[in-house]
Short mmCIF file of N, CA and C in Angstrom, two decimals:
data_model
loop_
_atom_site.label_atom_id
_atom_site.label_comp_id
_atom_site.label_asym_id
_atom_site.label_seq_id
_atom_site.Cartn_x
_atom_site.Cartn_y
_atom_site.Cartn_z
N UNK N 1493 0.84 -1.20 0.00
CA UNK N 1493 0.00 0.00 0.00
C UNK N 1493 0.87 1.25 0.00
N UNK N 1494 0.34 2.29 -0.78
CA UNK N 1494 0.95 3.53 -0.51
C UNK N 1494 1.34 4.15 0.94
N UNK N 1495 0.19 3.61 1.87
CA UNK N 1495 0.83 4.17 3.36
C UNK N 1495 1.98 3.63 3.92
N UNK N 1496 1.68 2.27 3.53
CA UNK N 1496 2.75 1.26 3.95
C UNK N 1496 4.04 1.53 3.62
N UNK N 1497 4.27 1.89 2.15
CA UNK N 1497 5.48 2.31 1.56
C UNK N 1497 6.30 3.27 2.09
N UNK N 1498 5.39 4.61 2.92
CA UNK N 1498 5.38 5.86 3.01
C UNK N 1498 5.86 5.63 4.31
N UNK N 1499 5.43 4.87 5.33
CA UNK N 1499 5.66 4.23 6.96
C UNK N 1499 7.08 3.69 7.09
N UNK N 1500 7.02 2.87 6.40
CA UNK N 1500 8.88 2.23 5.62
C UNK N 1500 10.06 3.24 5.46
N UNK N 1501 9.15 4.27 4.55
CA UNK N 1501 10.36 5.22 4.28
C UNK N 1501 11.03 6.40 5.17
N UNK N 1502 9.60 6.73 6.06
CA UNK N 1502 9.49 7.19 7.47
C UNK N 1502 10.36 6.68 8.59
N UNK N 1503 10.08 5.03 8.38
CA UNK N 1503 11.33 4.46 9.57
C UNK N 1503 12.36 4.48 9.33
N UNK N 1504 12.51 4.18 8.08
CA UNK N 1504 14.26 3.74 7.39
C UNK N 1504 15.09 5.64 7.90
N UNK N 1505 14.12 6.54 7.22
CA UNK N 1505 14.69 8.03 7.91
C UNK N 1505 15.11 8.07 9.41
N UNK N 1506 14.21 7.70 10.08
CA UNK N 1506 14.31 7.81 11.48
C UNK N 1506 15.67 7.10 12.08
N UNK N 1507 15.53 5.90 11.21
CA UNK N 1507 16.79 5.22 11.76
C UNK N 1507 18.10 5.55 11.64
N UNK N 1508 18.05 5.93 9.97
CA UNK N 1508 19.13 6.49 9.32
C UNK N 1508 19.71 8.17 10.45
N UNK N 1509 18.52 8.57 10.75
CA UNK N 1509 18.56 10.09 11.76
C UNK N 1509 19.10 9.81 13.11
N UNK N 1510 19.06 8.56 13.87
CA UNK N 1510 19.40 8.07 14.83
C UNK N 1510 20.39 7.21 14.86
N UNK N 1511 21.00 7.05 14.00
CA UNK N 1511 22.40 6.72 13.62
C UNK N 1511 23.28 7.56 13.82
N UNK N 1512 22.79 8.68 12.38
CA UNK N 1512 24.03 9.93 12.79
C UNK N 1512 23.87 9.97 13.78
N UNK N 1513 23.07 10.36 14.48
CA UNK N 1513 23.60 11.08 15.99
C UNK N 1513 24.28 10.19 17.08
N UNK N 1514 24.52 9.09 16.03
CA UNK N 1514 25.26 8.38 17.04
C UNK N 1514 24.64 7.26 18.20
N UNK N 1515 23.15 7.07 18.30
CA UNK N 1515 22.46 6.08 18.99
C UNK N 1515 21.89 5.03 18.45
N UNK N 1516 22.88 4.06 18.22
CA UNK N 1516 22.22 2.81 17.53
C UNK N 1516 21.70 2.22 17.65
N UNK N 1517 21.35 2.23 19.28
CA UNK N 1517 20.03 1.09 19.90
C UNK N 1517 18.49 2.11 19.27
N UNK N 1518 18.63 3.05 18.83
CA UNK N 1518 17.10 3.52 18.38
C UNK N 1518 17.27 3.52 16.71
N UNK N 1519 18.28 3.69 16.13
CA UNK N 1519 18.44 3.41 15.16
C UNK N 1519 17.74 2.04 14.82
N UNK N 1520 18.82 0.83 15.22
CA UNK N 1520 18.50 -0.25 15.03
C UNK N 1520 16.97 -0.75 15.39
N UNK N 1521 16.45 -0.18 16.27
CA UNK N 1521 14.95 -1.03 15.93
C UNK N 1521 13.81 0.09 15.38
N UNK N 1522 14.23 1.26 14.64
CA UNK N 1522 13.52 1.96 13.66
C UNK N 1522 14.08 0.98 12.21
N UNK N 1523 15.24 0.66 12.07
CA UNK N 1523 15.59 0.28 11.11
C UNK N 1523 15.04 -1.01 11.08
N UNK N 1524 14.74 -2.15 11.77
CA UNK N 1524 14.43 -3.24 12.14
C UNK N 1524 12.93 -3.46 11.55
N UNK N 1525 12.10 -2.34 12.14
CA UNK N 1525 10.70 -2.52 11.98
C UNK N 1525 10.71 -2.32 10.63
N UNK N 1526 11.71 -1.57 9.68
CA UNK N 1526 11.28 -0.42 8.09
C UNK N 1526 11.83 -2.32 7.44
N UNK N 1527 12.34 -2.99 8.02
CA UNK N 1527 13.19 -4.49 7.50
C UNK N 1527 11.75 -5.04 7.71
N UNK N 1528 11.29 -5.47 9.34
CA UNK N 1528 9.68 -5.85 9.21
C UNK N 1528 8.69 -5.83 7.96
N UNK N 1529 8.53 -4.57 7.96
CA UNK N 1529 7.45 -3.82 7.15
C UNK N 1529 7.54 -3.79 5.56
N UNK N 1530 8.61 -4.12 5.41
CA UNK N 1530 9.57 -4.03 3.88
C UNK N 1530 11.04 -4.88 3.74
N UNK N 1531 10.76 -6.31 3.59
CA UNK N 1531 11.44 -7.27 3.74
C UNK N 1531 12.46 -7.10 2.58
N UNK N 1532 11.82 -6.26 1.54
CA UNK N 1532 13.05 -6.12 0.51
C UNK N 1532 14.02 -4.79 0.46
N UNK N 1533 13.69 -3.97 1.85
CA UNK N 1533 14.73 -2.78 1.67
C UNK N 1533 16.28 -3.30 2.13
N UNK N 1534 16.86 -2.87 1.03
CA UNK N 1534 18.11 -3.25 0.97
C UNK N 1534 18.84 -2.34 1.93
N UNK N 1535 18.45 -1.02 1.36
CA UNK N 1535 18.95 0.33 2.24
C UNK N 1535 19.19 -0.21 3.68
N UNK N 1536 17.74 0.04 5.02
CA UNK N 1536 17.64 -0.56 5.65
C UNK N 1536 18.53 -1.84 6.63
N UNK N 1537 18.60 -2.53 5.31
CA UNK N 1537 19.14 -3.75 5.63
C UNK N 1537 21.12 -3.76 6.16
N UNK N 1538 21.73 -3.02 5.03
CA UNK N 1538 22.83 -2.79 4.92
C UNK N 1538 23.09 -1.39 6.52
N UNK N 1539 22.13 -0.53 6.67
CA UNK N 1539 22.32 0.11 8.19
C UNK N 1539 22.59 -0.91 9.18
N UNK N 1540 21.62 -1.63 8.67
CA UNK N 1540 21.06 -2.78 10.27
C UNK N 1540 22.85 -3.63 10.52
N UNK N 1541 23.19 -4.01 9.03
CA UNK N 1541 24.65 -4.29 9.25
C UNK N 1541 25.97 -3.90 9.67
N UNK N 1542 25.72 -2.40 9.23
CA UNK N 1542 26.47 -1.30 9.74
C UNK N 1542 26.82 -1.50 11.13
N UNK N 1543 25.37 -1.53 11.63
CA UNK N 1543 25.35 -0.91 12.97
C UNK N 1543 25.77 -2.39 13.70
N UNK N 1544 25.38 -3.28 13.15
CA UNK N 1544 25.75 -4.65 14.14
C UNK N 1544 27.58 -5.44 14.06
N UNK N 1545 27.72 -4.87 12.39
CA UNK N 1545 29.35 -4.47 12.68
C UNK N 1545 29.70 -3.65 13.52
N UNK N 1546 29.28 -2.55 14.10
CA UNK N 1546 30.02 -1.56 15.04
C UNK N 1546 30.08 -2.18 16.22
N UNK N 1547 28.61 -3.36 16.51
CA UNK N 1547 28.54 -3.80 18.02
C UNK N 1547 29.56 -5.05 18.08
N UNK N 1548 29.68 -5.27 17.20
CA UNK N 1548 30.82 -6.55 16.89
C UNK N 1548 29.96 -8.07 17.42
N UNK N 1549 28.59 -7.86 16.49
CA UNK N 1549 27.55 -9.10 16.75
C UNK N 1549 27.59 -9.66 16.08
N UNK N 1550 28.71 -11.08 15.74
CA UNK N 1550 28.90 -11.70 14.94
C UNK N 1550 27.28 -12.41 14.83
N UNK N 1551 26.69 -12.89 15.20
CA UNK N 1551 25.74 -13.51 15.16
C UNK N 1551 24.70 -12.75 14.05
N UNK N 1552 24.50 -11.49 14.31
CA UNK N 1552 23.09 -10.83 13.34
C UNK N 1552 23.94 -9.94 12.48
N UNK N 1553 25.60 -9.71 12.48
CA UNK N 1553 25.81 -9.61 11.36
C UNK N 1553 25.59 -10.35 10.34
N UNK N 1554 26.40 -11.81 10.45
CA UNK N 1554 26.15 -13.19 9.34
C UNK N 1554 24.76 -13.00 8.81
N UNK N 1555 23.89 -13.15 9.70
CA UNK N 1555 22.51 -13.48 9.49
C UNK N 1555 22.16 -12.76 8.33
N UNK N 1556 22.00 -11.04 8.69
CA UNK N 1556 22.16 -9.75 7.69
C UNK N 1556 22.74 -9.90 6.36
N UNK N 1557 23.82 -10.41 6.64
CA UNK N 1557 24.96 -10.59 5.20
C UNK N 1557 24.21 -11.12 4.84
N UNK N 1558 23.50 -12.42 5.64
CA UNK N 1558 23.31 -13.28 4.35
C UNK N 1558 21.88 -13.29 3.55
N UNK N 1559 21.08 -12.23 4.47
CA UNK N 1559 19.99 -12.23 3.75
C UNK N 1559 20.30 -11.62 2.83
N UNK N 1560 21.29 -10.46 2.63
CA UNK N 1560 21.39 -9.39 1.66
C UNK N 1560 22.14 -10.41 0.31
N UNK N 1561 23.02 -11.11 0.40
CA UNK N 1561 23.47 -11.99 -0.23
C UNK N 1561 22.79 -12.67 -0.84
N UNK N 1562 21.87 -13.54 -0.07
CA UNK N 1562 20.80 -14.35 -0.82
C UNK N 1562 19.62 -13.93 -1.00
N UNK N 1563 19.06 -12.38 -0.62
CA UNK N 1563 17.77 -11.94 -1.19
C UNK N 1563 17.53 -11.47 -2.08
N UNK N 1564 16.16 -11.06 -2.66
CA UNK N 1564 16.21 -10.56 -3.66
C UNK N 1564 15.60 -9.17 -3.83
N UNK N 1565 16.44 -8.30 -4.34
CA UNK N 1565 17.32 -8.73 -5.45
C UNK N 1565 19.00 -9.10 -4.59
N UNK N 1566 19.77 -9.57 -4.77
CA UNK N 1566 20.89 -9.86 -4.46
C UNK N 1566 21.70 -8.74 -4.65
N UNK N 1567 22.52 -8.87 -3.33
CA UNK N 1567 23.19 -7.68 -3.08
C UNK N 1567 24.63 -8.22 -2.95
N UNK N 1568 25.44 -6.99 -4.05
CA UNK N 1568 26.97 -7.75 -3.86
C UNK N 1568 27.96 -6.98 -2.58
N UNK N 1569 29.27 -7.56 -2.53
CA UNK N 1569 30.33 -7.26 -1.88
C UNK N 1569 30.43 -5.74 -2.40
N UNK N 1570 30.03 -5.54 -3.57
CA UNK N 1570 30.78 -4.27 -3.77
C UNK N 1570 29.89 -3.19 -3.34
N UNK N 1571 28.50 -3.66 -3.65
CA UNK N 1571 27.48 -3.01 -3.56
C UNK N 1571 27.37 -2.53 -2.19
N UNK N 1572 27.48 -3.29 -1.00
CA UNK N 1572 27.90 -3.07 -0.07
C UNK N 1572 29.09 -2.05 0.56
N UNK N 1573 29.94 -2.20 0.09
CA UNK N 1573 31.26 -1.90 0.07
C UNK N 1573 31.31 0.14 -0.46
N UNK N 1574 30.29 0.00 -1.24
CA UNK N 1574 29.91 1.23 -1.54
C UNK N 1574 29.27 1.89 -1.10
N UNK N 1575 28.15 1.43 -0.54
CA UNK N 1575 27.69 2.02 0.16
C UNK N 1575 27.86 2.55 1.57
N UNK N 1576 28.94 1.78 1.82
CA UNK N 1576 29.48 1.97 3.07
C UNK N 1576 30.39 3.68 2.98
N UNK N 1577 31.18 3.07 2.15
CA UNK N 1577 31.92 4.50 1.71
C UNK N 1577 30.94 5.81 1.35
N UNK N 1578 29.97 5.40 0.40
CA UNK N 1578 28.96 6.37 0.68
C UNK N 1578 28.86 7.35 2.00
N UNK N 1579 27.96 6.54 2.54
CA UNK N 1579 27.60 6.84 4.47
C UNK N 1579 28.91 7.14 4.90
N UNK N 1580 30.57 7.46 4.82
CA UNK N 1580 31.33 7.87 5.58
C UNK N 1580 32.31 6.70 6.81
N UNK N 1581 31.51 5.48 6.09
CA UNK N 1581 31.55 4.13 7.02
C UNK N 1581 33.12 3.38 6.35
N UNK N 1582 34.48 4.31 6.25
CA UNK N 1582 35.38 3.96 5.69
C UNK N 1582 35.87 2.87 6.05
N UNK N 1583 36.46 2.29 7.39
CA UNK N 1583 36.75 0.62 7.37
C UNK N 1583 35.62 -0.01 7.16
N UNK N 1584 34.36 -0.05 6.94
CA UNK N 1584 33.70 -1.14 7.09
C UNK N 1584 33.52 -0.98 5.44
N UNK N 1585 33.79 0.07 4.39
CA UNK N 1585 33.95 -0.08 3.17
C UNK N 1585 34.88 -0.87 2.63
N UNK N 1586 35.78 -0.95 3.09
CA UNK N 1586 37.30 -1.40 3.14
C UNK N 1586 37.35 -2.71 3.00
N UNK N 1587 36.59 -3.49 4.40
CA UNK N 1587 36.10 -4.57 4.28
C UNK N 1587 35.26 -5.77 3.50
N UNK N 1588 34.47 -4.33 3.15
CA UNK N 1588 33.13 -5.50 1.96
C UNK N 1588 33.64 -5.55 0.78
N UNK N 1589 34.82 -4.02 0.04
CA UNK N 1589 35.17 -4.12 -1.07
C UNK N 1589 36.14 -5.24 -1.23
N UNK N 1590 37.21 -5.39 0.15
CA UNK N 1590 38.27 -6.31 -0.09
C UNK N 1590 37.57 -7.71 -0.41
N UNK N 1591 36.49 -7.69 0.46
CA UNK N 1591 35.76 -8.79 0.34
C UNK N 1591 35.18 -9.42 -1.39
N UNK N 1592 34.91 -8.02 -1.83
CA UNK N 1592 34.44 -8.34 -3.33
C UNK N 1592 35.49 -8.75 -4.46
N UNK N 1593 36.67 -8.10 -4.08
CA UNK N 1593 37.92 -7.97 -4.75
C UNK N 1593 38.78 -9.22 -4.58
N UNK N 1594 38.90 -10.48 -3.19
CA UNK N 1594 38.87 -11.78 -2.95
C UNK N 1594 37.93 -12.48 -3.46
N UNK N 1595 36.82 -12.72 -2.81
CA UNK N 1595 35.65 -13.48 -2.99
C UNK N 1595 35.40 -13.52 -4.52
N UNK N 1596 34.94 -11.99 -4.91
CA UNK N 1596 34.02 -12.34 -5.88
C UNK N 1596 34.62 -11.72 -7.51
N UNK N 1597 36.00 -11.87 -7.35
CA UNK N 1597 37.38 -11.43 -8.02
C UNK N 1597 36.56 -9.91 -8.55
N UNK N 1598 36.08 -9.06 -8.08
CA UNK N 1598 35.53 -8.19 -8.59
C UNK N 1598 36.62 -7.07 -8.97
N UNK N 1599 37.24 -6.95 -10.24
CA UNK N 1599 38.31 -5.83 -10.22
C UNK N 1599 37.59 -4.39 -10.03
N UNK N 1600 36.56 -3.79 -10.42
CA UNK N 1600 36.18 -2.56 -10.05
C UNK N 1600 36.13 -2.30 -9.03
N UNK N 1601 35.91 -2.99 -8.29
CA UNK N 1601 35.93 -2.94 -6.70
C UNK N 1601 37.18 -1.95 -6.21
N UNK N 1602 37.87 -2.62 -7.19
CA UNK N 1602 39.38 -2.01 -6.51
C UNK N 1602 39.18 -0.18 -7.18
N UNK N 1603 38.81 -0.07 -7.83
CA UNK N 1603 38.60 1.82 -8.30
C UNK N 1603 38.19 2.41 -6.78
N UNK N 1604 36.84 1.61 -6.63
CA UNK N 1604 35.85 2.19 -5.33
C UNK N 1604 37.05 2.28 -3.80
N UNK N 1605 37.64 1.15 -3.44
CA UNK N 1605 38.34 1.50 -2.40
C UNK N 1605 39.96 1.91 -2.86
N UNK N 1606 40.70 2.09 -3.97
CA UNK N 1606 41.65 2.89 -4.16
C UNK N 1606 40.60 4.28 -3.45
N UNK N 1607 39.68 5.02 -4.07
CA UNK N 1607 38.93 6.36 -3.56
C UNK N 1607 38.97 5.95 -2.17
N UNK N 1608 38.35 5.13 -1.44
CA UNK N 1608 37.94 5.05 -0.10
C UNK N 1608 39.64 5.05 0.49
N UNK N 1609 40.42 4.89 0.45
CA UNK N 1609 42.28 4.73 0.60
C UNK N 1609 42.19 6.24 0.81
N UNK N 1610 42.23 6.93 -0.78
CA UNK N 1610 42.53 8.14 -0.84
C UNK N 1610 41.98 9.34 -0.24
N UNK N 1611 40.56 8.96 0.00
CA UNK N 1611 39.99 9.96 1.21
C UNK N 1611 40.30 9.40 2.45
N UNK N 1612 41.00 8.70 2.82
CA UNK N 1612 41.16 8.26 4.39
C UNK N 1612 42.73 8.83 4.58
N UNK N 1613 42.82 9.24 3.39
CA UNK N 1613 44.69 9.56 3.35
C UNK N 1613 45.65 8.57 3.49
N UNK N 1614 45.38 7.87 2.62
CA UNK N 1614 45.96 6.36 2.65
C UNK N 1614 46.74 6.46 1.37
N UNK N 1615 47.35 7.39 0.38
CA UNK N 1615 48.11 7.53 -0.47
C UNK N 1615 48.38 6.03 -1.06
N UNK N 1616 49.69 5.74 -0.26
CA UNK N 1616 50.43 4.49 -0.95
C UNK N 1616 49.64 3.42 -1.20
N UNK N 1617 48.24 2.77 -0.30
CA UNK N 1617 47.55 1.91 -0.17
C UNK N 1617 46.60 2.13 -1.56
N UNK N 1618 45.93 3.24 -1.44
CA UNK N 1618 45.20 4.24 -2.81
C UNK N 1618 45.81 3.23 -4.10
N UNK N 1619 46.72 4.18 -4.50
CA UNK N 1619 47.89 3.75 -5.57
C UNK N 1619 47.95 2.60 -5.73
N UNK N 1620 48.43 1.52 -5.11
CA UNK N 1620 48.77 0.16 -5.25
C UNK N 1620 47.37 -0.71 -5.32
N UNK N 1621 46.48 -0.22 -4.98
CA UNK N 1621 45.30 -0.91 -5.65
C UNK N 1621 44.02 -0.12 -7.05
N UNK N 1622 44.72 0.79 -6.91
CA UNK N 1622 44.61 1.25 -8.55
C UNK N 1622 45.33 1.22 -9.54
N UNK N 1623 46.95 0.33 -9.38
CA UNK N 1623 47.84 0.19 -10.03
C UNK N 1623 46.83 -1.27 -10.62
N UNK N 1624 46.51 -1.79 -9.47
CA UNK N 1624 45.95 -3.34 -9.76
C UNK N 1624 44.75 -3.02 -10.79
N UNK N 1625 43.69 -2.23 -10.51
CA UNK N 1625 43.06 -1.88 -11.12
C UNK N 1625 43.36 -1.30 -12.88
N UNK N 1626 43.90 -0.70 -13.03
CA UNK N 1626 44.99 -0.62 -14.25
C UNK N 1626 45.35 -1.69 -14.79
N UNK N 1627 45.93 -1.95 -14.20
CA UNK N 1627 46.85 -3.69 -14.80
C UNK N 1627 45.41 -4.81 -15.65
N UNK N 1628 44.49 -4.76 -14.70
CA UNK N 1628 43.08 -5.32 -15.08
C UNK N 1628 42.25 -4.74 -15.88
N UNK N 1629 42.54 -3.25 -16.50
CA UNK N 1629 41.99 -2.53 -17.42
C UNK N 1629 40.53 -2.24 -16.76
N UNK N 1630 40.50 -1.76 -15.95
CA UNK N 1630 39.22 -1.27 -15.61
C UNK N 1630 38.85 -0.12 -15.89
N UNK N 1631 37.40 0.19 -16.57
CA UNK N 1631 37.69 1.46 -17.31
C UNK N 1631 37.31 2.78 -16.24
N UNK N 1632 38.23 3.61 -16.41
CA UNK N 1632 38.23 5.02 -15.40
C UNK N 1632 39.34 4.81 -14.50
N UNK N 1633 39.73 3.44 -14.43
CA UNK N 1633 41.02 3.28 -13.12
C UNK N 1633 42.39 4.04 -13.74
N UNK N 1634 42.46 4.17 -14.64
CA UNK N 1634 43.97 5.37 -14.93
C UNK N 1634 43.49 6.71 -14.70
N UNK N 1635 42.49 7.21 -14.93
CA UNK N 1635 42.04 8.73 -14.50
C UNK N 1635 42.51 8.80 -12.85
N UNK N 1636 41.45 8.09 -12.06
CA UNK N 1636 41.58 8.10 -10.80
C UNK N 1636 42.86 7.75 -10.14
N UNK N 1637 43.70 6.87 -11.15
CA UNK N 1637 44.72 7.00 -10.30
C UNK N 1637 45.81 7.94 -10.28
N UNK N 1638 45.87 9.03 -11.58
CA UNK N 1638 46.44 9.89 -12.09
C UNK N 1638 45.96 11.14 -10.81
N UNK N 1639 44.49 11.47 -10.53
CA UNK N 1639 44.16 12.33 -9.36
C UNK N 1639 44.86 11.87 -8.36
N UNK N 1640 45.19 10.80 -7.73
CA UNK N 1640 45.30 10.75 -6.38
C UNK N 1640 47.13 10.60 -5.99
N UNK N 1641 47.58 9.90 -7.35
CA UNK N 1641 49.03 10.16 -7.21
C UNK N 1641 49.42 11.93 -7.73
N UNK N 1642 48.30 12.35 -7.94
CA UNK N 1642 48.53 14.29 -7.63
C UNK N 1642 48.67 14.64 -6.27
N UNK N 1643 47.85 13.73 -5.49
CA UNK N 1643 47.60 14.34 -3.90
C UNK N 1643 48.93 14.63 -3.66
N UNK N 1644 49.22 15.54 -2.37
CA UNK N 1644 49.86 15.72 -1.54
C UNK N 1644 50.11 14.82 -0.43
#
């Protein structure tokens, strides 16, 4: 239903609003219920992970991963990984991309966290996985790596 949709998008805000500020126990069960109510928000879903990586809950992280993994629509390492960097969530970007870049040999992956390197001021780390990226011909990975071996 249109309200329904509208209630979803209402919580997923709220949660997302109670995050920034830094309180994840209200976050997490605004975000929880918008997961309830809307079994396919991915958005949502990937906070709820966020936040249960920060608590270091191995248990309802896995769980999370793996719905996002095996739901639909299916959600990748990178996809993840980006979004993390998105939200400002730089190691836990770090993580899902390396993850995509192992796991799921994803070479673009490596463009997204060379950037996530280079805004963390990670220069040399930057570089050496946009060198990789290069080497694999990924297209845009020589631009980006041409900006960041500019940095200072």
């Amino acid at each position: 239903t249109a309200a329904g949709g509208k209630n979803t998008q209402i919580l997923g805000m709220l949660g997302t609003f109670f995050l920034q500020k830094g309180d994840a126990t209200k976050a997490e069960q605004f975000l929880s219920k918008a997961v309830a109510a809307e079994p396919k928000n991915v958005e949502a879903k990937v906070l709820l992970l966020g936040i249960y990586e920060m608590q270091k809950n191995t248990a309802k992280v896995n769980s999370t991963y793996n719905q996002l993994k095996s739901g639909t629509p299916k959600v990748t390492n990178a996809q993840i990984g980006t979004y993390f960097a998105q939200a400002g969530a730089g190691d836990l970007a770090v993580k899902y991309l390396q993850k995509s870049i192992s796991e799921d040999k994803n070479n673009e992956a490596k463009v997204v966290l060379g950037q996530v390197y280079a805004a963390a001021g990670k220069k040399a780390e930057a570089v050496k996985v946009l060198e990789e990226a290069v080497k694999a011909k990924v297209k845009g990975a020589a631009d980006v790596l041409k900006q960041v071996q500019s940095m200072k």
